[in-house]
Short mmCIF file of C-alpha atoms in Angstrom, two decimals:
data_model
loop_
_atom_site.label_atom_id
_atom_site.label_comp_id
_atom_site.label_asym_id
_atom_site.label_seq_id
_atom_site.Cartn_x
_atom_site.Cartn_y
_atom_site.Cartn_z
CA MET A 1 8.74 -32.67 -24.83
CA GLU A 2 8.13 -28.94 -24.89
CA HIS A 3 8.88 -27.31 -28.22
CA LEU A 4 11.78 -24.87 -28.26
CA LYS A 5 12.54 -22.87 -31.38
CA PRO A 6 16.19 -22.89 -32.46
CA MET A 7 17.98 -19.63 -31.74
CA GLU A 8 19.69 -17.65 -34.45
CA PRO A 9 23.44 -17.10 -34.05
CA THR A 10 24.28 -13.94 -32.14
CA ARG A 11 25.48 -11.15 -34.40
CA ILE A 12 28.33 -9.04 -33.07
CA HIS A 13 29.12 -5.66 -34.54
CA SER A 14 32.56 -5.64 -36.14
CA ASN A 15 33.43 -2.36 -34.42
CA GLY A 16 32.85 -3.86 -30.98
CA ASP A 17 29.82 -1.70 -30.11
CA SER A 18 27.03 -3.18 -28.01
CA LEU A 19 24.08 -4.71 -29.78
CA PHE A 20 21.94 -2.56 -27.49
CA GLN A 21 23.76 0.74 -27.86
CA ASP A 22 20.74 2.45 -29.39
CA ILE A 23 18.49 1.71 -26.43
CA THR A 24 17.30 4.89 -24.74
CA PHE A 25 16.75 5.39 -21.04
CA ALA A 26 13.18 4.59 -20.03
CA PRO A 27 11.40 7.14 -17.83
CA ASP A 28 11.30 6.37 -14.13
CA ILE A 29 8.20 4.63 -12.82
CA PRO A 30 6.78 7.39 -10.58
CA VAL A 31 5.77 5.34 -7.55
CA TYR A 32 9.15 3.59 -7.37
CA ALA A 33 11.03 6.82 -8.08
CA THR A 34 9.23 8.31 -5.08
CA THR A 35 10.40 5.41 -2.91
CA ALA A 36 13.98 5.84 -4.09
CA ALA A 37 13.85 9.57 -3.33
CA TYR A 38 12.37 8.86 0.09
CA ASN A 39 15.13 6.40 0.95
CA LYS A 40 17.82 8.91 -0.06
CA ASP A 41 16.29 11.83 1.84
CA PRO A 42 18.19 12.32 5.16
CA CYS A 43 15.34 14.28 6.78
CA PRO A 44 14.34 12.51 10.06
CA ASN A 45 10.74 13.75 9.86
CA LYS A 46 9.95 12.42 6.40
CA LEU A 47 6.76 10.49 5.58
CA HIS A 48 6.43 7.95 2.77
CA LEU A 49 3.29 8.86 0.78
CA GLY A 50 4.14 6.84 -2.31
CA ILE A 51 3.61 3.10 -2.63
CA GLY A 52 0.64 1.75 -0.68
CA VAL A 53 1.97 -0.02 2.40
CA TYR A 54 0.41 -0.02 5.87
CA ARG A 55 3.05 1.39 8.20
CA THR A 56 3.65 1.72 11.93
CA GLU A 57 3.99 5.04 13.78
CA GLU A 58 7.72 4.71 13.11
CA GLY A 59 7.13 4.45 9.36
CA LYS A 60 8.06 0.77 9.18
CA CYS A 61 6.19 -1.81 7.12
CA HIS A 62 3.86 -3.60 9.54
CA THR A 63 3.89 -7.39 9.76
CA LEU A 64 0.73 -8.84 11.28
CA ASN A 65 1.17 -10.82 14.49
CA VAL A 66 -0.84 -13.69 13.07
CA VAL A 67 1.51 -13.82 10.09
CA LYS A 68 4.52 -13.96 12.41
CA GLN A 69 2.86 -16.79 14.33
CA VAL A 70 2.17 -18.79 11.18
CA GLU A 71 5.66 -18.23 9.80
CA GLN A 72 7.17 -19.54 13.03
CA ALA A 73 4.99 -22.64 12.81
CA LEU A 74 6.01 -23.17 9.18
CA ALA A 75 9.69 -22.83 10.10
CA ASN A 76 9.28 -25.43 12.85
CA ASP A 77 7.59 -27.94 10.55
CA LEU A 78 10.48 -30.24 9.70
CA SER A 79 8.27 -32.37 7.47
CA ALA A 80 7.70 -29.52 4.99
CA ASP A 81 9.57 -29.47 1.70
CA LYS A 82 10.10 -27.10 -1.21
CA GLU A 83 8.57 -29.21 -3.96
CA TYR A 84 7.15 -27.37 -6.96
CA LEU A 85 3.48 -26.50 -6.69
CA PRO A 86 1.10 -27.48 -9.51
CA ILE A 87 0.77 -24.96 -12.34
CA THR A 88 -2.49 -23.69 -10.82
CA GLY A 89 -0.96 -23.42 -7.36
CA MET A 90 -1.79 -24.85 -3.95
CA PRO A 91 -5.21 -26.53 -4.21
CA GLU A 92 -6.28 -25.73 -0.63
CA PHE A 93 -5.26 -22.10 -1.06
CA ASN A 94 -7.40 -21.85 -4.19
CA LYS A 95 -10.40 -23.39 -2.49
CA LEU A 96 -10.18 -21.15 0.57
CA SER A 97 -9.57 -18.02 -1.50
CA ALA A 98 -12.68 -18.65 -3.57
CA LYS A 99 -14.71 -19.14 -0.38
CA LEU A 100 -13.36 -15.90 1.09
CA MET A 101 -14.29 -13.99 -2.04
CA PHE A 102 -17.66 -15.51 -2.99
CA GLY A 103 -18.89 -16.64 0.44
CA SER A 104 -19.33 -20.07 1.97
CA GLY A 105 -22.86 -20.35 0.59
CA SER A 106 -21.95 -19.40 -2.97
CA PRO A 107 -24.10 -21.34 -5.46
CA ALA A 108 -21.34 -21.04 -8.06
CA ILE A 109 -18.87 -22.80 -5.73
CA LYS A 110 -21.39 -25.46 -4.76
CA GLU A 111 -22.06 -26.16 -8.44
CA SER A 112 -18.29 -26.32 -9.24
CA ARG A 113 -18.60 -23.37 -11.62
CA VAL A 114 -15.69 -21.43 -10.12
CA VAL A 115 -12.14 -22.07 -11.24
CA THR A 116 -9.44 -20.45 -9.08
CA VAL A 117 -5.72 -20.40 -9.79
CA GLN A 118 -2.98 -19.10 -7.53
CA CYS A 119 -1.10 -16.21 -9.13
CA VAL A 120 1.79 -13.91 -8.33
CA SER A 121 -0.22 -11.31 -6.40
CA GLY A 122 -2.97 -9.18 -7.90
CA CYS A 123 -0.88 -7.90 -10.80
CA LEU A 124 -0.33 -11.26 -12.46
CA SER A 125 -3.86 -12.29 -11.54
CA LEU A 126 -4.97 -9.43 -13.78
CA ARG A 127 -2.39 -10.26 -16.42
CA VAL A 128 -3.27 -13.97 -16.56
CA GLY A 129 -6.94 -13.04 -16.87
CA ALA A 130 -6.15 -10.55 -19.64
CA GLU A 131 -4.04 -13.12 -21.50
CA PHE A 132 -6.88 -15.63 -21.29
CA LEU A 133 -9.39 -13.11 -22.63
CA ALA A 134 -7.06 -12.04 -25.44
CA LYS A 135 -6.76 -15.65 -26.54
CA HIS A 136 -10.24 -17.05 -25.87
CA TYR A 137 -12.77 -14.19 -25.83
CA HIS A 138 -14.32 -12.63 -28.91
CA GLN A 139 -14.25 -9.03 -27.63
CA HIS A 140 -10.87 -7.41 -27.03
CA VAL A 141 -12.02 -4.04 -25.68
CA VAL A 142 -11.65 -3.33 -21.95
CA TYR A 143 -13.30 -0.34 -20.29
CA LEU A 144 -11.39 1.09 -17.31
CA PRO A 145 -12.78 3.58 -14.80
CA GLU A 146 -11.43 7.12 -15.10
CA PRO A 147 -9.23 7.38 -13.08
CA THR A 148 -7.88 3.96 -12.14
CA TYR A 149 -4.86 2.23 -10.59
CA GLY A 150 -1.79 3.29 -12.54
CA ASN A 151 -0.69 -0.23 -13.45
CA HIS A 152 -4.07 -1.35 -14.85
CA PRO A 153 -3.41 0.00 -18.37
CA ASN A 154 0.04 -1.63 -18.43
CA LEU A 155 -1.14 -5.04 -17.30
CA ILE A 156 -4.10 -5.20 -19.66
CA SER A 157 -2.63 -3.62 -22.78
CA ALA A 158 0.42 -5.89 -22.49
CA ALA A 159 -1.91 -8.79 -23.32
CA GLY A 160 -2.94 -7.06 -26.56
CA LEU A 161 -6.32 -5.81 -25.39
CA THR A 162 -7.65 -2.38 -26.40
CA LEU A 163 -8.35 0.16 -23.66
CA LYS A 164 -11.26 2.55 -23.32
CA THR A 165 -12.54 4.42 -20.28
CA TYR A 166 -15.85 5.06 -18.60
CA ARG A 167 -16.73 7.98 -16.37
CA TYR A 168 -16.37 7.21 -12.68
CA TYR A 169 -15.22 10.12 -10.52
CA ASP A 170 -16.33 13.73 -10.65
CA PRO A 171 -13.39 15.90 -9.49
CA LYS A 172 -15.66 18.91 -9.08
CA THR A 173 -18.09 17.31 -6.65
CA LEU A 174 -15.61 14.71 -5.28
CA VAL A 175 -18.21 11.94 -5.60
CA LEU A 176 -19.07 9.08 -7.93
CA ASP A 177 -20.28 10.21 -11.35
CA PHE A 178 -22.96 7.55 -11.27
CA GLN A 179 -25.03 8.94 -14.11
CA GLY A 180 -21.96 9.24 -16.31
CA LEU A 181 -20.98 5.68 -15.42
CA LEU A 182 -24.39 4.33 -16.41
CA GLU A 183 -24.40 6.29 -19.65
CA ASP A 184 -20.93 5.10 -20.68
CA LEU A 185 -21.56 1.45 -19.84
CA GLY A 186 -24.96 1.69 -21.49
CA SER A 187 -23.28 2.72 -24.74
CA ALA A 188 -20.29 0.38 -24.42
CA LEU A 189 -19.54 -2.14 -27.15
CA THR A 190 -21.65 -5.28 -26.77
CA GLY A 191 -19.69 -7.97 -25.01
CA ALA A 192 -16.92 -5.61 -23.91
CA ILE A 193 -14.92 -6.31 -20.76
CA VAL A 194 -15.44 -3.86 -17.89
CA LEU A 195 -12.93 -3.56 -15.08
CA PHE A 196 -14.35 -2.72 -11.67
CA HIS A 197 -12.64 -2.02 -8.36
CA ALA A 198 -14.46 -4.31 -5.93
CA CYS A 199 -13.97 -1.91 -3.01
CA GLY A 200 -11.61 0.89 -2.03
CA HIS A 201 -11.38 2.42 -5.49
CA ASN A 202 -7.78 3.40 -6.17
CA PRO A 203 -7.00 6.31 -6.27
CA THR A 204 -10.25 8.11 -5.32
CA GLY A 205 -11.66 6.01 -2.48
CA VAL A 206 -15.12 6.45 -3.97
CA ASP A 207 -17.23 3.27 -4.16
CA PRO A 208 -20.80 2.71 -5.36
CA THR A 209 -23.40 1.92 -2.74
CA CYS A 210 -25.01 -1.53 -2.66
CA GLN A 211 -28.05 -0.10 -4.42
CA GLN A 212 -25.85 1.44 -7.11
CA TRP A 213 -23.94 -1.82 -7.53
CA GLU A 214 -27.24 -3.59 -8.15
CA GLN A 215 -28.11 -1.09 -10.89
CA ILE A 216 -24.65 -1.60 -12.38
CA ARG A 217 -25.09 -5.37 -12.26
CA GLN A 218 -28.42 -5.22 -14.07
CA LEU A 219 -27.00 -2.94 -16.76
CA VAL A 220 -23.92 -5.13 -17.25
CA ARG A 221 -26.04 -8.24 -17.69
CA GLN A 222 -28.55 -6.48 -19.96
CA ARG A 223 -25.77 -5.19 -22.20
CA GLY A 224 -23.92 -8.52 -22.27
CA LEU A 225 -20.76 -7.00 -20.77
CA LEU A 226 -18.14 -9.11 -19.00
CA PRO A 227 -17.22 -7.87 -15.51
CA PHE A 228 -13.60 -8.19 -14.33
CA PHE A 229 -13.10 -7.25 -10.68
CA ASP A 230 -9.86 -6.18 -9.07
CA CYS A 231 -10.09 -6.86 -5.33
CA ALA A 232 -7.01 -5.56 -3.51
CA TYR A 233 -8.49 -4.19 -0.27
CA GLN A 234 -11.02 -6.70 1.01
CA GLY A 235 -11.54 -6.05 4.73
CA LEU A 236 -9.64 -2.75 4.83
CA VAL A 237 -12.44 -0.56 3.51
CA SER A 238 -15.27 -1.33 5.94
CA GLY A 239 -13.35 -3.48 8.38
CA ASN A 240 -15.54 -6.44 7.38
CA LEU A 241 -14.45 -9.04 4.82
CA ASP A 242 -17.99 -9.97 3.82
CA ASP A 243 -19.19 -6.39 3.38
CA ASP A 244 -16.22 -5.53 1.16
CA ALA A 245 -16.99 -8.49 -1.11
CA GLN A 246 -20.66 -7.62 -1.69
CA SER A 247 -20.15 -6.20 -5.19
CA ILE A 248 -18.46 -9.40 -6.34
CA ARG A 249 -21.01 -11.64 -4.68
CA MET A 250 -23.86 -9.86 -6.45
CA PHE A 251 -22.36 -10.87 -9.78
CA GLY A 252 -21.15 -14.26 -8.55
CA CYS A 253 -24.60 -15.49 -7.58
CA ASP A 254 -26.70 -14.28 -10.52
CA GLY A 255 -25.80 -17.14 -12.84
CA GLY A 256 -23.62 -15.00 -15.09
CA GLU A 257 -19.89 -15.13 -15.65
CA CYS A 258 -17.22 -12.86 -14.21
CA PHE A 259 -13.50 -12.59 -13.44
CA VAL A 260 -11.96 -11.68 -10.08
CA ALA A 261 -8.33 -10.80 -9.39
CA GLN A 262 -7.58 -11.13 -5.68
CA SER A 263 -4.56 -9.97 -3.66
CA TYR A 264 -3.38 -10.60 -0.09
CA SER A 265 -0.74 -7.86 -0.20
CA LYS A 266 -2.79 -5.31 1.70
CA ASN A 267 -5.17 -7.22 3.94
CA MET A 268 -2.52 -9.66 5.21
CA GLY A 269 0.47 -7.36 4.77
CA LEU A 270 2.13 -9.90 2.47
CA TYR A 271 3.47 -7.31 0.05
CA GLY A 272 6.77 -8.99 -0.77
CA GLU A 273 5.31 -12.49 -0.90
CA ARG A 274 3.38 -11.60 -4.08
CA ILE A 275 0.42 -13.84 -3.33
CA GLY A 276 -2.97 -13.63 -5.03
CA SER A 277 -5.43 -15.53 -7.16
CA LEU A 278 -7.58 -15.33 -10.27
CA SER A 279 -11.11 -16.72 -10.07
CA ILE A 280 -13.42 -17.15 -13.03
CA VAL A 281 -17.11 -17.87 -12.52
CA CYS A 282 -18.40 -19.95 -15.44
CA LYS A 283 -21.83 -20.97 -16.65
CA THR A 284 -21.31 -24.67 -16.03
CA ALA A 285 -18.89 -27.00 -14.27
CA ASP A 286 -17.84 -28.43 -17.62
CA VAL A 287 -16.90 -24.97 -18.92
CA ALA A 288 -14.97 -24.33 -15.68
CA ARG A 289 -12.87 -27.45 -16.22
CA ARG A 290 -12.07 -26.43 -19.78
CA VAL A 291 -11.21 -22.89 -18.70
CA GLU A 292 -8.83 -24.26 -16.07
CA SER A 293 -7.08 -26.41 -18.66
CA GLN A 294 -6.42 -23.36 -20.82
CA LEU A 295 -5.25 -21.26 -17.87
CA LYS A 296 -2.51 -23.81 -17.32
CA LEU A 297 -1.24 -23.23 -20.85
CA ILE A 298 -1.18 -19.47 -20.22
CA ILE A 299 0.59 -19.73 -16.87
CA ARG A 300 3.23 -22.20 -18.07
CA PRO A 301 5.26 -19.76 -20.23
CA LEU A 302 4.70 -16.82 -17.86
CA TYR A 303 6.06 -18.23 -14.59
CA SER A 304 5.47 -22.01 -14.85
CA ASN A 305 4.05 -22.32 -11.32
CA PRO A 306 3.63 -19.96 -8.36
CA PRO A 307 5.79 -19.70 -5.19
CA ILE A 308 4.89 -21.67 -2.11
CA HIS A 309 5.58 -19.54 0.97
CA GLY A 310 2.89 -16.88 0.67
CA ALA A 311 0.27 -19.48 -0.21
CA ALA A 312 1.24 -21.52 2.84
CA ILE A 313 0.76 -18.48 5.11
CA VAL A 314 -2.64 -17.59 3.68
CA THR A 315 -3.84 -21.19 3.74
CA ALA A 316 -2.84 -21.66 7.38
CA ILE A 317 -4.78 -18.54 8.40
CA LEU A 318 -7.90 -19.20 6.36
CA LYS A 319 -8.33 -22.84 7.38
CA ASP A 320 -7.87 -22.39 11.15
CA ARG A 321 -10.73 -20.80 13.09
CA ASP A 322 -8.52 -19.24 15.79
CA LEU A 323 -5.97 -17.88 13.33
CA TYR A 324 -8.74 -16.55 11.13
CA GLN A 325 -10.27 -14.71 14.09
CA LYS A 326 -6.89 -13.23 15.01
CA TRP A 327 -6.48 -12.05 11.44
CA THR A 328 -9.90 -10.39 11.25
CA ASN A 329 -9.27 -8.70 14.61
CA GLU A 330 -5.95 -7.30 13.38
CA LEU A 331 -7.52 -6.29 10.08
CA LYS A 332 -10.25 -4.37 11.89
CA ALA A 333 -7.64 -2.67 14.09
CA MET A 334 -5.68 -1.63 11.00
CA ARG A 335 -8.79 -0.16 9.41
CA ASP A 336 -9.74 1.69 12.60
CA ARG A 337 -6.25 3.19 12.85
CA LEU A 338 -6.44 4.35 9.24
CA VAL A 339 -9.70 6.15 10.02
CA GLN A 340 -8.16 7.74 13.10
CA VAL A 341 -5.07 8.94 11.23
CA ARG A 342 -7.20 10.36 8.44
CA ARG A 343 -9.34 12.27 10.93
CA GLN A 344 -6.19 13.73 12.43
CA LEU A 345 -4.97 14.74 8.97
CA TYR A 346 -8.30 16.36 8.15
CA ASP A 347 -8.36 18.30 11.41
CA SER A 348 -4.77 19.42 10.88
CA LEU A 349 -5.51 20.66 7.36
CA CYS A 350 -8.56 22.56 8.61
CA ASN A 351 -6.53 24.18 11.37
CA LYS A 352 -3.82 25.25 8.91
CA ASP A 353 -6.17 26.96 6.47
CA PRO A 354 -9.91 26.22 6.60
CA SER A 355 -10.54 28.23 3.42
CA GLN A 356 -8.43 25.84 1.36
CA THR A 357 -10.03 22.63 2.63
CA SER A 358 -11.97 21.34 -0.38
CA ILE A 359 -12.44 17.79 0.87
CA ALA A 360 -15.75 16.75 2.32
CA LYS A 361 -15.31 15.77 5.96
CA GLU A 362 -17.01 12.41 5.69
CA LYS A 363 -15.00 11.59 2.55
CA MET A 364 -11.67 12.38 4.15
CA GLN A 365 -12.48 10.42 7.29
CA ASP A 366 -14.17 7.31 6.02
CA GLU A 367 -12.76 6.36 2.64
CA LEU A 368 -9.59 4.34 2.07
CA PHE A 369 -8.23 6.79 -0.51
CA SER A 370 -8.75 10.47 -1.18
CA ILE A 371 -7.50 12.79 -3.87
CA ILE A 372 -6.14 15.82 -2.05
CA GLN A 373 -5.98 19.11 -3.89
CA PRO A 374 -2.30 20.12 -4.27
CA LYS A 375 -2.88 23.56 -2.78
CA ILE A 376 -3.86 21.97 0.52
CA LEU A 377 -0.42 20.46 0.92
CA VAL A 378 1.28 23.85 0.63
CA VAL A 379 0.64 25.12 4.15
#
């Protein structure tokens, strides 16, 4: 029987005031405040530039055709039930997700050194990994790139880990500060955790080249650092799932250990399904089994076990050759449209005021994200 601590009797103020009357209003979360403002704005020509969702020309959230096809098949399957999944999620989903991330020929997978657990999208994949490290790893310092995804500090610090930063983006040159990155990681605390964006760095769109990733990998291993990848845009950056996973695969096949948080929100358009996974590459199969046993104890009080629907959609697509091909075709089309729209935006900005355009052409056209100087928007 699970242990439950007895609760103390509720104390009620004699004057009838709320027990929570001294609570102050929390500040709005910017990205959701932007969405609320957008929804309230009656302007018919508005554009939603807040939360990252792939949208149609009409501004609607796009649902992939292959997802619609799979959902119809799931709805027609009268043999399906709504039984609880295991704590670690749908086993076939975990297996296929690891293969997608590390490659079918991954030595770590073949040697049973990868443990993968289904999580509630990329956010809780990061949080579960952070909770595991806070409880089972000797070093509690995490280095984040500067800048990084706005929710990274929240997710990691909530587990009790200490945050530091390393140089990543040079706002003056609009490119990767590679020398600064190497210097900061070279002087990082031994054994520290380093968070990397696998591809499509958010919010800059600036990624290391393959050659730079190899230098980073060598430095990380030499310094005894622990890499933790956040992979939210696999397939949307280059249009190729394998190419966008190269950084992770470099670390996954060198015999060392690493963490990977994976999300299907963007590349399958499953935003509201909250479907993702956490994979941990271990030194041995025995260590992987022990790590999995402890992950169960972390997941149990957080959300007990993950939801079934999103995992069923992903599994159906990844295990069927025809559905997988349809997905990759749609994914490539999405990426190509993003490039086209960005080129149109760049050309429009240049036409408005060429003197104010401080974004390199190739950067604006080819990268998934770009930081646009505020003065450019005032045209």
